[in-house]
Amino acid sequence: MADLASSAPAGGAVRAPIGLIFGSLLRADFTVLLRSGRTLLLNIAVPIAILVLIGLRLGNKSNALTQGGPGFVIGLALTYGLMASSLMGYSITIARDRDAGVFQRLRVTPAPTWAIMTSRLLVQIVVDLIMTAIVAVIASIIFGKAFSPGEYALIFCVSILGGAMFLAIAQAVVGLVRSATLVNAIGRILYVVLLLLGLLGSSGILGSTIEAVSDWSPVGAMINLYAGVLNISSWDWTDTSGLIATIGYIIVGSFIGIRWFRWESR
Amino acid sequence: MTDEAATIAAAMLVVDRLVVTYGTRIAVDGVTFHVQRGEIFGLLGPNGAGKTSTLNAIEGMLKPHDGTVRVDGIDIQRSPTDAKARLGVQLQASSFQSELTIEEIVRLYAGLYGLRITKAGIADRIRDVGLGDELGKRFKSISGGQQQRLSLLIAVINRPALLLLDEPTSGLDPQSRRQLWTRIENLRTGGGSILLTTHSMEEAQAVCDRVAIIDHGNLLTVDTPAGLIAKHRDDPRVVKVARGDVTLEDVFIGLTGSEIRG
């Protein structure tokens, strides 16, 4: 019997290489994510549905949502995908694993805490980028517009920024709220509120004041940023304010999320 | 250097004047003890006595308000990575990613300890704890007892110099419990040290070389089970609760009281 404890204990234990630690964490986190097929599908399928449903009705003057042009629709679809994955998916997973004691188990190993969390964040960013690539390709088919490599690069950059922003907001939520049930509920409420504010506000339906507020909201800022990079020649203050707002949310969310985050829910 | 000082200096674990607080509440109040190389040491106490807080401080999971914890001579607060590499831990309330299979969990934790184990090697280890048929099953789909066995497998995957077990036999059937003690004995034979908490006085009396009784954050007494019985058999509190020959449980209840803790 290859007994676990039959060999002499590793009294002179050596420090595990960080590459092996990080690789092991990444592999496990990706595996977990790929096994959450329904969530993954939702994160990608719904942005595509938005793209198709609204994109095909562009030019319909009676519908405010279709008046923003392809940039608005692409931005909306990508923003939805980023929110679903980075805000909802991340916060719920972190809260659930914290509640179950998964982090507690990982933290008693030599793995540094930054590696445990960075691996989780990196996996989400990769999902965001995959979603962005799929949506961008489908958008170019629907709108008959071939994006240049530069435009693709800018879209990916905005997705990384947007993913980071929603992850920072999610981190702030799990930093301030310990209960997994409450995180789940707050995540969903936040999701609907941010989506409606960004969507209806930036379309101008609710008036210019709400539109201005919306421009500085996470969803409004993202939609404006995507629209801005897809038509870089007409980059204006609204797009710049979107960039400033996004960076601001990243800084504030990260600060709150790191400062008040607890690895245990009890 | 006195004999006692030399013994402590050579110990696998030295907990020195440990103080753990949660806000204004003091959970551990100046606890001092050591665990020798090759020793099985039991930490006993009622619920809320400070056992888990002490273990958490030893594991480096919380920063003590005061005092030090040294694992194999390494301060866990100053060099947590090096100290944790020498530790094996089985936690009472912890879990693994429910979507991962048993095999994937073992591979993950082997990697976290810097071990490169082949697929066959992983399968061998899993078979060794009687989970060979569950190799490809996800963690969420195996029974509580099987989860406990996996948890113990992970705890010793790095062949730790010091194994920390928080109530290791809760949820185990008699066969698994017997196998666990065999493994613990094997680990000790190989020179490893074990610190465990348990509510089973019979187990503590049977397997521990020394036991400490902790209550209200204070260490009440430390000795061999036989030494504790001899030391406290005439204590009126122990005499009052003893039924016939004084046992370790009588000493425990005598020193910590009969009231049920939350």
XYZ file of C-alpha atoms in Angstrom:
528
model
C 0.000 0.000 0.000
C 1.465 3.318 -1.016
C 0.539 4.766 2.335
C 0.200 8.506 2.473
C 2.072 8.795 5.659
C 4.504 5.956 5.228
C 7.251 8.191 3.921
C 9.222 10.403 6.206
C 7.705 13.816 6.747
C 9.056 16.648 4.678
C 10.806 18.375 7.530
C 12.986 20.375 5.143
C 10.096 21.437 2.939
C 11.119 23.569 -0.002
C 9.244 26.603 -1.198
C 6.890 25.732 -4.055
C 7.648 27.592 -7.303
C 5.123 30.377 -7.790
C 4.670 29.333 -11.423
C 3.472 25.892 -10.359
C 1.191 27.362 -7.680
C -0.320 29.895 -10.068
C -0.641 27.353 -12.885
C -2.448 24.931 -10.569
C -4.866 27.630 -9.434
C -5.546 28.809 -12.982
C -6.159 25.290 -14.218
C -8.617 24.611 -11.396
C -10.420 27.944 -11.807
C -10.773 27.488 -15.561
C -12.081 23.967 -15.039
C -14.694 25.202 -12.582
C -15.731 27.930 -14.996
C -16.027 25.576 -17.957
C -18.179 23.248 -15.862
C -20.618 26.114 -15.218
C -21.871 25.660 -18.771
C -25.244 27.338 -18.307
C -23.738 30.499 -16.844
C -21.079 30.593 -19.511
C -23.657 30.162 -22.242
C -25.806 32.905 -20.759
C -22.828 35.254 -20.610
C -22.247 34.814 -24.330
C -25.707 34.008 -25.707
C -27.535 37.009 -24.292
C -25.103 39.631 -25.705
C -25.501 37.941 -29.081
C -29.293 38.014 -28.701
C -29.151 41.741 -27.903
C -26.989 42.286 -30.933
C -29.320 40.404 -33.227
C -32.645 41.668 -31.842
C -31.734 45.347 -31.637
C -29.157 45.352 -34.403
C -31.594 44.116 -37.009
C -34.028 46.919 -36.134
C -31.508 49.730 -36.510
C -32.923 52.744 -38.220
C -36.376 52.246 -36.708
C -37.079 55.828 -35.716
C -39.890 54.882 -33.316
C -37.485 52.932 -31.116
C -35.038 55.018 -29.083
C -32.764 52.044 -28.476
C -32.074 51.638 -32.167
C -31.229 55.263 -32.786
C -27.733 55.113 -31.305
C -26.302 53.299 -34.286
C -24.132 50.163 -34.417
C -21.671 51.559 -31.865
C -24.441 51.881 -29.266
C -25.814 48.396 -29.915
C -22.380 46.734 -29.862
C -21.527 48.639 -26.700
C -24.794 47.600 -25.094
C -24.311 43.926 -25.975
C -20.711 43.848 -24.748
C -21.559 45.755 -21.583
C -24.324 43.285 -20.798
C -21.876 40.416 -21.254
C -19.265 42.056 -19.028
C -21.817 42.718 -16.309
C -23.207 39.187 -16.381
C -19.760 37.633 -16.167
C -17.726 40.035 -14.070
C -20.338 41.582 -11.788
C -22.853 38.787 -11.252
C -20.764 35.693 -11.946
C -17.695 36.773 -10.010
C -19.448 38.140 -6.922
C -21.711 35.105 -6.574
C -18.843 32.630 -7.041
C -16.603 34.404 -4.549
C -19.376 34.692 -1.949
C -20.394 31.047 -2.411
C -16.818 29.737 -2.139
C -16.152 31.927 0.872
C -19.291 30.615 2.551
C -18.325 27.007 1.837
C -14.803 27.473 3.227
C -13.015 26.984 -0.107
C -10.789 30.010 0.494
C -10.067 28.922 4.032
C -8.768 25.615 2.660
C -6.641 27.321 0.013
C -5.177 29.816 2.459
C -3.624 27.190 4.724
C -1.441 26.091 1.812
C 1.730 27.989 0.830
C -0.203 29.685 -2.001
C -0.025 33.480 -1.537
C -3.416 35.138 -1.155
C -2.710 37.438 -4.095
C -2.254 34.365 -6.321
C -5.571 32.872 -5.180
C -7.450 36.063 -6.047
C -5.492 36.994 -9.175
C -6.216 33.586 -10.662
C -9.951 34.140 -10.162
C -9.797 37.615 -11.699
C -7.715 36.481 -14.648
C -10.173 33.724 -15.497
C -13.006 36.262 -15.574
C -11.027 38.613 -17.805
C -10.313 35.773 -20.250
C -14.041 34.955 -20.391
C -14.725 38.652 -21.038
C -12.240 38.659 -23.911
C -13.686 35.504 -25.469
C -17.171 36.989 -25.242
C -15.877 40.229 -26.777
C -14.287 38.387 -29.701
C -17.464 36.443 -30.462
C -19.731 39.485 -30.186
C -17.371 41.630 -32.293
C -17.237 39.053 -35.081
C -21.029 38.613 -35.110
C -21.486 42.401 -34.995
C -19.263 42.855 -38.026
C -21.440 40.321 -39.885
C -24.746 41.898 -38.825
C -23.657 45.454 -39.553
C -21.595 44.516 -42.609
C -18.628 46.341 -41.169
C -15.159 44.814 -41.126
C -13.306 46.083 -38.050
C -9.672 46.990 -38.564
C -7.018 45.358 -36.318
C -6.770 48.696 -34.535
C -10.502 48.732 -33.852
C -10.380 45.161 -32.565
C -7.481 46.126 -30.310
C -9.423 49.106 -28.966
C -12.554 47.001 -28.396
C -10.471 44.468 -26.441
C -8.863 47.269 -24.432
C -12.283 48.654 -23.509
C -13.456 45.138 -22.571
C -10.455 44.707 -20.277
C -11.198 48.083 -18.696
C -14.906 47.287 -18.429
C -14.238 43.814 -17.060
C -11.895 45.321 -14.492
C -14.514 47.914 -13.543
C -17.302 45.387 -12.996
C -14.892 43.072 -11.159
C -13.908 45.972 -8.907
C -17.586 46.723 -8.199
C -18.193 43.011 -7.533
C -15.148 42.936 -5.242
C -16.548 45.908 -3.347
C -19.867 44.081 -2.925
C -18.218 40.917 -1.550
C -15.965 43.138 0.551
C -18.859 44.914 2.207
C -21.331 42.027 2.404
C -20.451 38.700 4.064
C -23.592 36.648 3.411
C -23.639 34.734 0.122
C -27.433 35.031 -0.102
C -27.253 38.780 0.375
C -24.429 39.120 -2.168
C -26.555 37.185 -4.638
C -29.542 39.466 -4.034
C -27.526 42.694 -4.115
C -25.724 41.550 -7.258
C -29.022 40.997 -9.053
C -30.521 44.299 -7.903
C -27.358 46.177 -8.843
C -27.367 44.434 -12.177
C -30.917 45.527 -13.036
C -30.480 49.072 -11.700
C -27.183 49.657 -13.530
C -28.526 48.144 -16.723
C -31.703 50.233 -16.707
C -29.852 53.411 -15.769
C -27.282 52.905 -18.479
C -29.715 51.674 -21.076
C -32.638 54.022 -20.650
C -30.529 56.939 -19.457
C -28.086 56.937 -22.329
C -30.897 56.539 -24.876
C -32.245 59.894 -23.724
C -35.762 58.548 -23.059
C -35.717 59.806 -19.463
C -34.484 63.311 -20.222
C -31.176 65.141 -20.300
C -30.507 65.105 -16.520
C -30.824 61.326 -16.300
C -28.818 61.078 -19.502
C -25.985 63.058 -17.888
C -26.130 60.847 -14.772
C -26.191 57.793 -16.986
C -23.077 58.898 -18.846
C -21.191 58.666 -15.542
C -22.798 55.388 -14.504
C -20.819 52.153 -15.084
C -23.078 50.943 -17.888
C -23.428 54.374 -19.517
C -19.676 54.917 -19.359
C -19.031 51.558 -21.001
C -21.572 52.060 -23.791
C -20.073 55.479 -24.530
C -16.549 54.072 -24.484
C -17.388 51.295 -26.932
C -19.230 53.740 -29.178
C -16.240 56.089 -28.930
C -13.596 53.549 -29.960
C -15.782 52.282 -32.798
C -15.897 55.785 -34.203
C -12.620 57.163 -32.962
C -12.694 60.202 -35.263
C -15.708 61.557 -33.380
C -14.234 60.953 -29.887
C -15.619 63.680 -27.631
C -15.950 64.716 -23.992
C -18.704 62.143 -23.362
C -16.243 59.384 -24.296
C -13.485 60.956 -22.192
C -15.844 61.203 -19.229
C -16.676 57.511 -19.760
C -12.984 56.691 -19.544
C -12.538 58.795 -16.402
C -15.617 57.231 -14.789
C -14.417 53.710 -15.591
C -10.987 54.308 -14.075
C -12.638 55.934 -11.079
C -14.891 52.931 -10.482
C -11.886 50.601 -10.762
C -9.926 52.569 -8.166
C -12.798 53.033 -5.706
C -14.160 49.478 -6.119
C -10.706 47.913 -5.717
C -9.951 49.992 -2.636
C -13.224 49.058 -0.924
C -13.045 45.452 -2.112
C -9.505 44.907 -0.863
C -9.779 46.976 2.309
C -12.920 45.301 3.647
C -12.718 41.871 2.060
C -12.745 38.971 4.504
C -11.752 35.450 3.490
C -14.292 33.895 5.809
C -17.991 34.621 5.981
C -18.204 33.786 9.693
C 20.531 26.531 28.255
C 18.375 24.474 30.614
C 17.000 21.085 29.569
C 13.506 22.520 29.285
C 14.680 25.442 27.180
C 16.593 23.070 24.902
C 13.501 20.850 24.568
C 11.358 23.822 23.614
C 13.990 25.137 21.202
C 14.008 21.768 19.414
C 10.195 21.468 19.344
C 8.286 21.237 16.085
C 5.715 23.770 17.250
C 6.189 26.483 19.824
C 3.200 28.622 20.795
C 4.378 31.384 23.070
C 2.047 33.690 25.033
C -0.485 33.675 22.217
C -3.265 36.236 22.454
C -6.115 36.286 19.927
C -8.823 38.908 20.095
C -11.979 39.628 18.114
C -12.727 43.263 18.740
C -12.855 43.592 22.502
C -13.419 39.868 23.087
C -10.355 37.867 24.070
C -10.583 34.384 22.515
C -7.091 33.179 23.446
C -5.403 34.708 26.442
C -1.665 34.130 26.680
C -1.586 30.454 25.714
C 1.854 28.797 25.776
C 2.683 25.207 24.812
C 4.932 23.232 22.505
C 4.686 20.057 20.445
C 7.731 17.820 20.228
C 8.962 16.127 17.083
C 7.166 12.810 16.690
C 4.567 13.714 19.285
C 0.774 13.462 19.086
C -0.575 16.394 21.068
C -4.255 16.839 21.864
C -5.857 20.224 22.434
C -9.073 19.710 24.344
C -11.701 22.188 25.356
C -15.455 22.807 25.341
C -17.107 24.667 22.465
C -15.894 28.269 22.346
C -12.897 27.545 24.582
C -10.395 28.955 22.069
C -9.224 25.760 20.335
C -10.096 26.790 16.787
C -8.734 30.310 17.327
C -5.477 28.798 18.537
C -5.370 26.503 15.507
C -6.172 29.408 13.182
C -3.247 31.366 14.601
C -0.948 28.367 14.171
C -2.131 27.994 10.559
C -1.391 31.665 9.940
C -5.040 32.364 9.161
C -5.285 35.162 11.664
C -2.854 37.655 13.074
C -2.445 37.246 16.830
C -2.899 40.289 19.004
C 0.253 39.219 20.823
C 2.633 36.290 21.142
C 4.365 34.109 18.577
C 3.891 30.830 16.759
C 6.954 29.037 15.435
C 6.671 25.998 13.174
C 9.944 24.084 12.897
C 11.682 27.238 14.116
C 9.925 29.484 11.555
C 7.714 32.350 12.690
C 4.408 31.881 10.856
C 3.725 35.625 10.809
C 7.136 36.563 9.449
C 7.568 33.728 6.929
C 4.092 32.321 6.302
C 4.973 30.601 3.013
C 7.905 28.679 4.490
C 5.992 27.768 7.627
C 2.891 26.660 5.696
C 5.031 24.434 3.462
C 5.777 22.387 6.600
C 2.173 22.198 7.719
C -0.597 19.810 6.827
C -4.042 21.004 7.794
C -7.414 19.367 8.035
C -9.989 21.991 8.854
C -13.317 21.419 10.488
C -15.307 23.837 8.347
C -13.717 23.970 4.947
C -14.436 22.663 1.526
C -13.093 22.190 -1.961
C -14.429 23.560 -5.226
C -17.592 21.523 -5.672
C -17.258 21.415 -9.478
C -13.811 19.776 -9.412
C -13.344 16.018 -9.457
C -11.433 14.201 -6.722
C -8.490 13.769 -9.096
C -8.468 17.475 -10.009
C -8.569 18.489 -6.358
C -5.582 16.286 -5.529
C -3.661 17.674 -8.521
C -4.492 21.250 -7.485
C -3.280 20.831 -3.917
C -0.193 18.897 -4.973
C 0.669 21.883 -7.168
C 0.090 24.330 -4.331
C 2.730 22.459 -2.313
C 5.087 22.391 -5.285
C 4.648 18.674 -5.944
C 4.590 17.356 -9.486
C 2.719 14.075 -9.226
C 1.911 11.900 -12.236
C -1.653 10.916 -13.056
C -0.854 7.392 -11.882
C 0.652 8.758 -8.682
C -2.486 10.778 -7.990
C -4.667 7.732 -8.656
C -2.523 5.677 -6.247
C -2.951 8.197 -3.486
C -6.688 8.402 -4.032
C -7.010 4.611 -4.063
C -4.996 4.527 -0.872
C -7.776 6.307 1.036
C -10.419 4.059 -0.471
C -11.694 6.559 -3.016
C -10.442 4.746 -6.121
C -13.952 4.342 -7.501
C -14.683 8.043 -7.010
C -11.635 9.302 -8.913
C -13.640 11.082 -11.611
C -16.549 12.113 -9.425
C -17.072 15.721 -8.480
C -16.538 16.745 -4.884
C -20.196 17.711 -4.459
C -21.364 14.231 -5.425
C -19.407 12.189 -2.855
C -20.637 11.438 0.665
C -19.671 13.363 3.793
C -17.404 10.551 5.001
C -15.687 10.415 1.609
C -15.225 14.179 1.690
C -13.622 13.834 5.093
C -11.225 11.166 3.763
C -10.307 13.386 0.845
C -9.711 16.246 3.259
C -7.299 14.067 5.215
C -5.547 12.969 2.037
C -5.004 16.617 1.104
C -3.777 17.361 4.636
C -0.896 14.911 4.281
C -0.200 15.338 0.562
C 3.001 17.275 1.288
C 4.121 14.784 3.961
C 3.960 17.550 6.551
C 6.340 17.889 9.430
C 3.393 19.081 11.539
C -0.139 17.897 10.912
C -2.996 19.962 12.357
C -6.285 18.130 12.685
C -9.434 19.901 13.815
C -11.834 17.237 15.067
C -10.632 14.735 12.466
C -12.918 11.849 13.362
C -16.243 13.688 13.305
C -18.351 12.179 10.548
C -16.147 9.132 10.072
C -17.417 5.572 10.395
C -15.486 3.229 12.744
C -13.493 1.697 9.869
C -12.402 5.090 8.552
C -11.609 6.230 12.078
C -9.415 3.211 12.675
C -7.649 3.796 9.368
C -7.106 7.452 10.277
C -5.393 6.580 13.546
C -3.195 4.074 11.710
C -2.148 6.813 9.303
C -1.508 9.259 12.101
C 0.596 6.662 13.880
C 2.535 6.055 10.654
C 3.144 9.762 10.228
C 4.454 9.973 13.769
C 6.677 6.937 13.222
C 8.200 8.813 10.296
C 9.096 11.685 12.631
C 6.056 13.880 12.011
C 4.202 15.697 14.770
C 0.448 15.916 15.123
C -1.656 18.522 16.883
C -5.314 17.634 17.046
C -8.485 18.838 18.650
C -11.205 16.398 19.576
C -14.266 16.122 21.741
C -13.644 12.419 22.238
C -11.809 11.971 25.523
C -11.454 8.240 24.873
C -9.612 8.953 21.632
C -7.443 11.593 23.239
C -6.567 9.230 26.064
C -5.820 6.421 23.608
C -3.750 8.197 20.977
C -2.258 11.390 22.409
C 1.157 11.482 24.013
C 0.222 14.689 25.790
C -2.952 16.707 26.058
C -3.705 20.283 26.981
C -7.057 21.443 28.312
C -8.069 24.928 27.307
C -11.072 26.932 28.470
C -12.110 30.580 28.215
C -8.940 31.184 26.210
C -6.659 29.971 28.974
C -4.557 26.834 29.074
C -5.626 25.046 32.249
C -3.245 22.115 32.267
C -0.829 20.127 30.068
C 0.504 16.632 30.616
C 0.276 13.043 29.444
C -3.252 11.629 29.794
C -2.055 9.439 32.667
C -0.183 12.376 34.190
C -3.288 14.582 34.051
C -5.394 11.935 35.747
C -2.772 11.457 38.461
C -2.363 15.208 38.920
C -6.085 15.966 39.237
C -7.609 12.792 40.675
C -7.891 14.405 44.126
C -9.184 17.748 42.850
C -12.628 18.166 44.490
C -14.120 19.296 41.165
C -12.921 16.075 39.529
C -13.929 13.863 42.430
C -17.418 15.376 42.279
C -17.991 14.358 38.637
C -16.095 11.038 38.626
C -18.033 7.804 38.429
C -15.694 5.091 39.622
C -12.095 5.271 38.381
C -11.104 8.783 37.360
C -10.826 9.126 33.586
C -9.548 11.892 31.329
C -13.169 12.866 30.727
C -13.698 13.308 34.472
C -10.649 15.557 34.630
C -11.891 17.505 31.621
C -15.410 18.024 33.005
C -14.075 18.711 36.478
C -11.794 21.474 35.205
C -14.096 23.009 32.601
C -17.480 22.558 34.285
C -20.601 20.558 33.513
C -22.664 23.249 31.827
C -23.339 22.797 28.132
C -21.606 25.393 25.935
C -23.054 26.921 22.796
